[in-house]
Amino acid sequence: MKHLTAFVADHKQDSRCGIFAVCSAHPLVLEAAMRHSRDEKSLLLIEATSNQVDQHGGYTGMTPEDFRGFVEQMADKYHFPREQLILGGDHLGPNRWQALPAEEAMHNADELIRCYVAAGFKKIHLDCSMSCADDPVPLTDTIVAMRAARLAKIAEQTCIEKFGASDLVYVIGTEVPVPGGAHETLAELAVTTPQAAKTTLEAHRHAFELQGLSDLWPRIIGLVVQPGVEFDHTQVIDYQPEKSLFLSQMIEAFDTMVFEAHSTDYQTPQALQQLVQNHFAILKVGPALTFALREALFSLAAIERELRPAHKCSGLRDVLESVMLEHPEYWKHHYHGNDSDRRLARGYSFSDRVRYYWPDHDIDEAYSRLLTNLAGESIPLPLISQYLPLQYAKVREGKIAATSHELIIDHIQDVLRQYHCACLGTQQSK
């Protein structure tokens, strides 16, 4: 994928530019991202995870081919050039099948990789770090690397068979804690050591050589490490550059590679800029975007209650709570404490388990009713000022319309703008 290899080359030539990956399948998040990137005339990297999208549908119900079609239809709808769109697959490996014996899990991972590559995904994160049912805990670097190389070989073969040549780029390694935010309350977070990062690279280089994939190495553009950023339900661990100084310096010796930083959600704009400047040049963001979506919808529901009789209101917050209680599988292993603690977490946790529930029929119906109730006329400015003050300023300046849809999109774009600014690199000073 020439866009991404060129981006890494630019970063290495002291531009210190970055790119961020939108890790969400929600239509409103994707609309916000496409409209933002269209207006900025920038690349848009959208990534699906192995939990969201797989050969059986994942929790979104979409296969990789379905997801690509869904995203491309949206791109056409919002006049975003397809040639500026990059699709990536995140944490591709046996993650979904850890309860199975390793060989059975890897057989499923083989098919997962084939489906992603055949569907036109070009940025492939190979992650075989998780132990399966009959594996040692934790896995050795050698086992992880050999499994990643096995999947890389399948990816290359699939791409050549489907498209005539391979232009895939790869990311290797994984972060700790688990993707999507920590499950437990955070106390302290260990930054990956330079030696650990080098060991990961050397293990993968050797494994790729054994598979006859040495020529592929320049297309490994990213190494996932832990730079010291994370979030849990109520707190964020902010990036502290001094703690990752030696790690940042270590990647400078690798001309075709940068770091990929996961769980950068909720970092301050300054921290995001520092991450990119210190070679954590691929920033992943997901929950922060759906968190912003939820914020906007809760704010609009509060406005609705001021404008409509109670019996005509959508009751979005109550409907959401009811559905989450009836179907607790997406939050019950994550949220703990007493009833009050868990209720607060269900609605407001930074880990945003709400994102799994928006497709529910009852919630979608309440959302539609909310928008219908607010669609008749422009929302009064004092209420926008009360509940969406950042959007109020833009409405007053004539930058956005005072409609529910535009308020939602702009609130999500507030997050995207922080990432865009962080990724400008040395262009910021021009």
XYZ file of C-alpha atoms in Angstrom:
430
model
C 0.000 0.000 0.000
C 1.951 2.972 -1.345
C 0.112 5.551 0.791
C 1.328 3.979 4.026
C 4.882 3.198 2.965
C 5.166 6.797 1.695
C 3.824 8.088 5.011
C 6.479 6.150 6.943
C 9.184 7.461 4.598
C 7.956 11.025 5.152
C 7.972 10.554 8.911
C 11.497 9.177 8.815
C 12.680 12.159 6.768
C 12.024 14.416 9.754
C 8.526 15.522 8.819
C 7.408 13.645 11.983
C 3.954 13.275 10.428
C 1.484 10.690 11.669
C -1.712 8.925 10.685
C -4.630 7.887 12.830
C -6.859 4.855 12.425
C -10.615 5.115 12.982
C -11.555 1.868 14.725
C -15.345 1.873 14.585
C -18.144 0.451 12.469
C -20.815 2.919 13.600
C -22.359 4.765 10.625
C -22.354 8.158 12.360
C -18.702 7.809 13.365
C -17.771 6.795 9.830
C -19.783 9.660 8.364
C -18.020 12.108 10.672
C -14.637 10.676 9.697
C -15.339 10.723 5.966
C -16.664 14.271 5.968
C -13.700 15.433 8.030
C -11.111 13.725 5.813
C -12.911 14.895 2.669
C -12.792 18.513 3.824
C -9.150 18.200 4.900
C -8.254 16.323 1.685
C -6.454 13.729 3.774
C -6.148 9.951 3.797
C -8.655 8.033 5.884
C -7.572 4.806 7.569
C -10.510 2.747 8.832
C -9.824 -0.469 10.714
C -11.996 -3.412 11.662
C -10.999 -5.688 14.526
C -11.168 -9.458 14.596
C -13.999 -9.141 17.146
C -16.047 -6.772 14.993
C -15.642 -8.448 11.620
C -14.666 -12.012 10.738
C -15.551 -14.788 8.299
C -18.621 -15.615 10.401
C -19.769 -12.005 10.834
C -18.253 -10.958 14.179
C -20.361 -8.901 16.550
C -21.308 -6.469 13.748
C -22.736 -9.281 11.635
C -20.381 -8.312 8.800
C -17.746 -10.351 6.999
C -14.682 -8.479 5.690
C -16.316 -8.312 2.257
C -19.511 -6.913 3.813
C -17.551 -4.320 5.763
C -15.643 -3.160 2.714
C -18.899 -2.777 0.763
C -20.504 -0.904 3.651
C -17.592 1.529 3.950
C -17.299 2.105 0.209
C -21.027 2.816 -0.095
C -20.668 5.418 2.633
C -17.625 6.896 0.903
C -19.633 7.314 -2.292
C -22.569 8.823 -0.384
C -20.370 11.476 1.234
C -18.223 12.055 -1.864
C -15.069 10.775 -0.271
C -12.591 9.506 -2.908
C -12.123 5.757 -2.660
C -8.468 6.118 -3.608
C -7.945 8.060 -0.362
C -9.517 5.276 1.710
C -7.370 2.616 3.389
C -8.861 -0.431 5.105
C -6.990 -2.194 7.884
C -7.521 -5.316 9.959
C -6.631 -5.126 13.646
C -5.527 -7.952 15.973
C -5.869 -10.555 13.226
C -4.988 -13.957 14.612
C -6.551 -16.572 16.909
C -8.041 -14.007 19.317
C -11.655 -15.028 18.661
C -10.880 -18.710 19.210
C -8.650 -18.750 22.298
C -10.853 -21.365 23.971
C -9.961 -23.873 21.241
C -6.770 -25.935 20.901
C -4.039 -23.939 19.179
C -4.085 -25.721 15.826
C -7.859 -25.432 15.524
C -7.714 -21.764 16.519
C -4.955 -21.100 13.988
C -6.950 -22.858 11.281
C -9.710 -20.326 11.913
C -7.129 -17.522 11.888
C -5.852 -18.758 8.507
C -9.325 -18.302 7.053
C -9.741 -14.952 8.802
C -6.612 -13.625 7.093
C -7.699 -14.978 3.698
C -11.057 -13.240 3.978
C -9.586 -9.887 5.022
C -6.974 -9.857 2.260
C -9.361 -11.109 -0.435
C -11.771 -8.326 0.534
C -9.137 -5.673 -0.180
C -7.864 -4.829 3.299
C -4.301 -3.577 2.867
C -2.980 -2.874 6.372
C -2.749 -6.126 8.300
C -1.974 -6.303 12.011
C -0.683 -9.805 12.750
C -1.364 -10.567 16.406
C -0.800 -14.116 17.624
C 0.158 -13.146 21.164
C -2.767 -14.804 22.926
C -2.561 -18.312 24.402
C -5.029 -20.916 23.188
C -6.515 -23.814 25.192
C -3.471 -26.086 25.051
C -0.794 -23.367 25.014
C 1.680 -22.274 27.681
C 0.897 -18.953 29.381
C 2.376 -16.651 28.299
C 3.501 -17.661 24.826
C 7.156 -17.378 23.930
C 8.288 -14.792 21.384
C 9.227 -17.653 19.083
C 5.739 -19.194 19.061
C 4.084 -15.806 18.547
C 6.405 -14.949 15.673
C 6.091 -18.326 13.953
C 2.303 -18.067 14.001
C 2.442 -14.506 12.666
C 4.735 -15.633 9.843
C 2.325 -18.457 9.011
C -0.480 -15.917 8.630
C 1.725 -13.527 6.643
C 2.478 -16.269 4.125
C -1.242 -16.918 3.658
C -1.864 -13.179 3.312
C 0.805 -12.850 0.612
C -0.443 -15.869 -1.321
C -4.037 -14.653 -1.149
C -3.155 -11.153 -2.322
C -1.119 -12.473 -5.269
C -3.868 -14.896 -6.286
C -6.598 -12.262 -6.015
C -4.845 -9.142 -7.304
C -1.797 -10.392 -9.216
C 0.761 -8.966 -6.782
C 1.025 -8.108 -3.109
C 0.985 -4.527 -1.891
C 0.067 -5.399 1.691
C 1.699 -3.661 4.623
C 1.973 -5.229 8.049
C 2.035 -4.323 11.704
C 3.389 -6.792 14.266
C 3.399 -6.980 18.058
C 0.689 -6.275 20.598
C 0.042 -4.015 23.550
C -0.675 -4.695 27.197
C -3.363 -4.435 28.622
C -5.901 -5.904 26.220
C -7.295 -3.945 23.257
C -10.266 -1.651 23.853
C -9.263 -0.377 27.289
C -8.261 -2.009 30.526
C -10.779 -4.317 32.233
C -9.744 -3.400 35.742
C -8.873 -0.183 37.523
C -5.412 0.993 36.537
C -2.674 1.718 39.014
C 0.599 1.713 37.094
C 1.510 0.944 33.508
C 4.826 -0.467 32.325
C 6.308 1.023 29.154
C 7.736 -1.520 26.707
C 11.508 -1.708 27.095
C 13.764 -1.204 24.064
C 15.141 -4.707 24.564
C 11.667 -6.254 24.553
C 10.839 -4.391 21.335
C 14.079 -5.571 19.713
C 13.409 -9.157 20.817
C 9.960 -9.028 19.196
C 11.447 -7.721 15.962
C 14.245 -10.271 15.856
C 11.896 -13.179 16.566
C 9.612 -12.072 13.731
C 12.517 -11.457 11.344
C 13.790 -14.986 11.943
C 10.318 -16.528 11.604
C 9.717 -14.683 8.332
C 13.043 -15.911 6.995
C 12.071 -19.513 7.771
C 8.857 -19.012 5.779
C 10.784 -17.544 2.826
C 9.349 -14.068 3.486
C 12.533 -12.028 3.929
C 11.610 -9.788 0.988
C 8.450 -8.788 2.844
C 10.338 -7.137 5.726
C 10.377 -3.560 4.292
C 6.576 -3.730 4.200
C 6.375 -4.253 7.961
C 5.700 -0.605 8.719
C 4.643 -0.761 12.364
C 5.494 -2.349 15.685
C 2.866 -2.246 18.435
C 4.358 -1.375 21.810
C 3.101 0.119 25.053
C 4.239 3.770 25.253
C 2.550 4.236 28.622
C -0.965 5.242 27.572
C -4.190 3.550 28.631
C -7.644 4.180 30.012
C -10.056 2.289 32.194
C -13.634 3.092 33.185
C -13.014 6.402 34.957
C -9.386 7.422 34.456
C -6.781 7.983 31.777
C -3.049 7.375 32.038
C -1.477 10.206 30.088
C 1.600 9.913 27.944
C 4.819 10.894 29.720
C 7.513 11.281 27.042
C 10.420 10.915 29.446
C 9.359 7.357 30.326
C 9.563 6.183 26.703
C 12.640 8.177 25.639
C 14.897 5.155 25.036
C 12.095 3.256 23.356
C 11.513 6.218 21.012
C 15.192 6.337 20.128
C 15.356 2.605 19.466
C 13.010 2.712 16.429
C 15.160 5.352 14.713
C 17.517 2.565 13.626
C 14.758 0.976 11.504
C 14.296 2.986 8.306
C 10.969 1.537 7.216
C 9.205 1.211 10.552
C 7.410 3.343 13.141
C 5.542 2.470 16.313
C 1.800 1.918 16.380
C 0.131 3.124 19.589
C -3.127 1.524 20.679
C -5.554 2.821 23.316
C -4.648 6.456 22.670
C -8.300 7.405 23.305
C -8.817 10.358 25.677
C -5.197 11.524 25.532
C -4.795 15.300 25.583
C -4.055 17.084 22.284
C -0.546 17.830 23.560
C 0.036 14.157 24.428
C -1.127 13.051 20.977
C 1.299 15.468 19.340
C 4.137 14.257 21.566
C 3.371 10.639 20.692
C 3.646 11.341 16.975
C 6.809 13.404 17.415
C 8.372 10.487 19.322
C 7.716 8.004 16.483
C 4.440 6.576 17.818
C 3.239 7.705 14.436
C 0.207 5.436 13.955
C -2.464 6.348 16.504
C -5.473 4.096 17.070
C -8.769 5.613 18.257
C -12.126 3.897 18.733
C -13.965 4.109 22.056
C -13.345 7.879 22.297
C -15.325 8.333 19.075
C -18.330 6.293 20.182
C -18.052 7.935 23.610
C -18.426 11.311 21.856
C -21.394 9.933 19.920
C -23.001 8.833 23.196
C -22.304 12.235 24.767
C -24.053 13.994 21.912
C -27.067 11.687 22.030
C -27.471 12.019 25.796
C -27.241 15.808 25.406
C -29.904 15.769 22.696
C -32.113 13.576 24.901
C -31.801 16.205 27.643
C -32.786 18.915 25.147
C -35.705 16.762 24.018
C -37.024 16.627 27.588
C -37.067 20.438 27.683
C -38.979 20.708 24.408
C -41.459 17.831 24.451
C -43.967 16.423 26.971
C -42.560 13.444 28.876
C -44.970 10.978 27.276
C -43.751 11.965 23.803
C -40.035 11.745 24.560
C -37.834 8.952 23.247
C -36.590 7.893 26.688
C -33.293 6.993 25.024
C -31.297 6.778 28.255
C -33.884 4.550 29.949
C -34.269 2.322 26.889
C -30.510 1.901 26.679
C -30.290 0.970 30.357
C -33.144 -1.526 30.015
C -31.568 -3.257 27.001
C -28.144 -3.416 28.652
C -29.679 -5.032 31.741
C -31.604 -7.521 29.634
C -28.525 -8.413 27.571
C -25.529 -7.998 29.911
C -23.044 -10.112 27.963
C -21.097 -7.120 26.616
C -20.513 -5.427 29.991
C -20.976 -7.882 32.880
C -17.348 -9.092 32.841
C -16.040 -5.520 32.642
C -18.063 -3.449 35.116
C -17.877 -4.202 38.845
C -18.897 -2.655 42.154
C -22.356 -2.042 43.577
C -25.531 -1.419 41.580
C -24.914 2.325 41.459
C -21.324 1.888 40.255
C -22.374 -0.465 37.482
C -25.244 1.749 36.346
C -22.887 4.700 36.101
C -20.381 2.594 34.168
C -23.010 1.303 31.756
C -23.828 4.836 30.705
C -20.576 6.734 31.109
C -17.505 4.473 31.280
C -14.536 5.487 29.135
C -14.415 1.901 27.881
C -17.838 2.630 26.341
C -19.451 -0.786 26.265
C -22.522 1.126 25.027
C -21.024 0.878 21.539
C -22.056 -2.759 21.303
C -25.729 -1.896 21.830
C -26.555 0.818 19.273
C -27.727 -1.710 16.620
C -30.372 -3.106 19.009
C -33.896 -2.663 17.599
C -35.390 -0.978 20.674
C -32.438 1.399 21.069
C -32.463 2.246 17.378
C -36.176 2.949 17.589
C -35.642 5.315 20.538
C -32.804 7.025 18.631
C -35.070 7.519 15.597
C -37.812 8.950 17.776
C -35.327 11.334 19.379
C -34.271 12.679 15.999
C -37.886 12.919 14.829
C -38.833 14.893 17.938
C -36.039 17.358 17.267
C -36.431 17.554 13.490
C -39.303 20.021 13.185
C -37.294 23.187 13.753
C -33.860 24.450 14.704
C -32.938 23.628 18.274
C -33.074 26.770 20.462
C -29.660 28.317 20.949
C -29.858 28.533 24.756
C -30.357 24.759 24.961
C -27.433 24.107 22.626
C -25.334 26.404 24.794
C -26.412 24.479 27.892
C -25.838 20.930 26.622
C -23.407 21.200 23.685
C -21.413 24.389 24.359
C -18.616 23.673 21.869
C -21.157 23.231 19.097
C -23.016 26.342 20.253
C -19.992 28.485 19.390
C -19.877 27.019 15.879
C -23.617 27.482 15.357
C -23.260 31.138 16.356
C -20.388 31.534 13.898
C -22.441 29.969 11.101
C -20.093 26.985 10.737
C -22.702 24.291 11.435
C -26.491 24.076 11.387
C -28.493 23.865 14.616
C -29.892 20.434 13.754
C -29.501 17.263 15.773
C -27.633 15.423 13.018
C -25.079 18.174 12.458
C -24.556 18.614 16.186
C -23.803 14.899 16.550
C -21.382 14.854 13.613
C -19.515 17.932 14.776
C -19.183 16.629 18.328
C -17.564 13.433 17.005
C -15.357 15.532 14.743
C -14.064 17.418 17.775
C -12.174 14.205 18.620
C -11.067 13.637 15.030
C -9.701 17.176 14.789
C -7.385 16.536 17.744
C -5.915 13.500 15.993
C -5.650 15.312 12.671
C -3.699 18.171 14.269
C -1.400 15.748 16.078
C -0.593 13.985 12.806
C 0.369 17.098 10.835
C 3.972 16.821 11.999
C 6.241 19.693 11.030
C 3.436 21.111 8.861
C 1.996 22.539 12.096
C 4.628 25.234 12.124
C 3.986 26.330 8.530
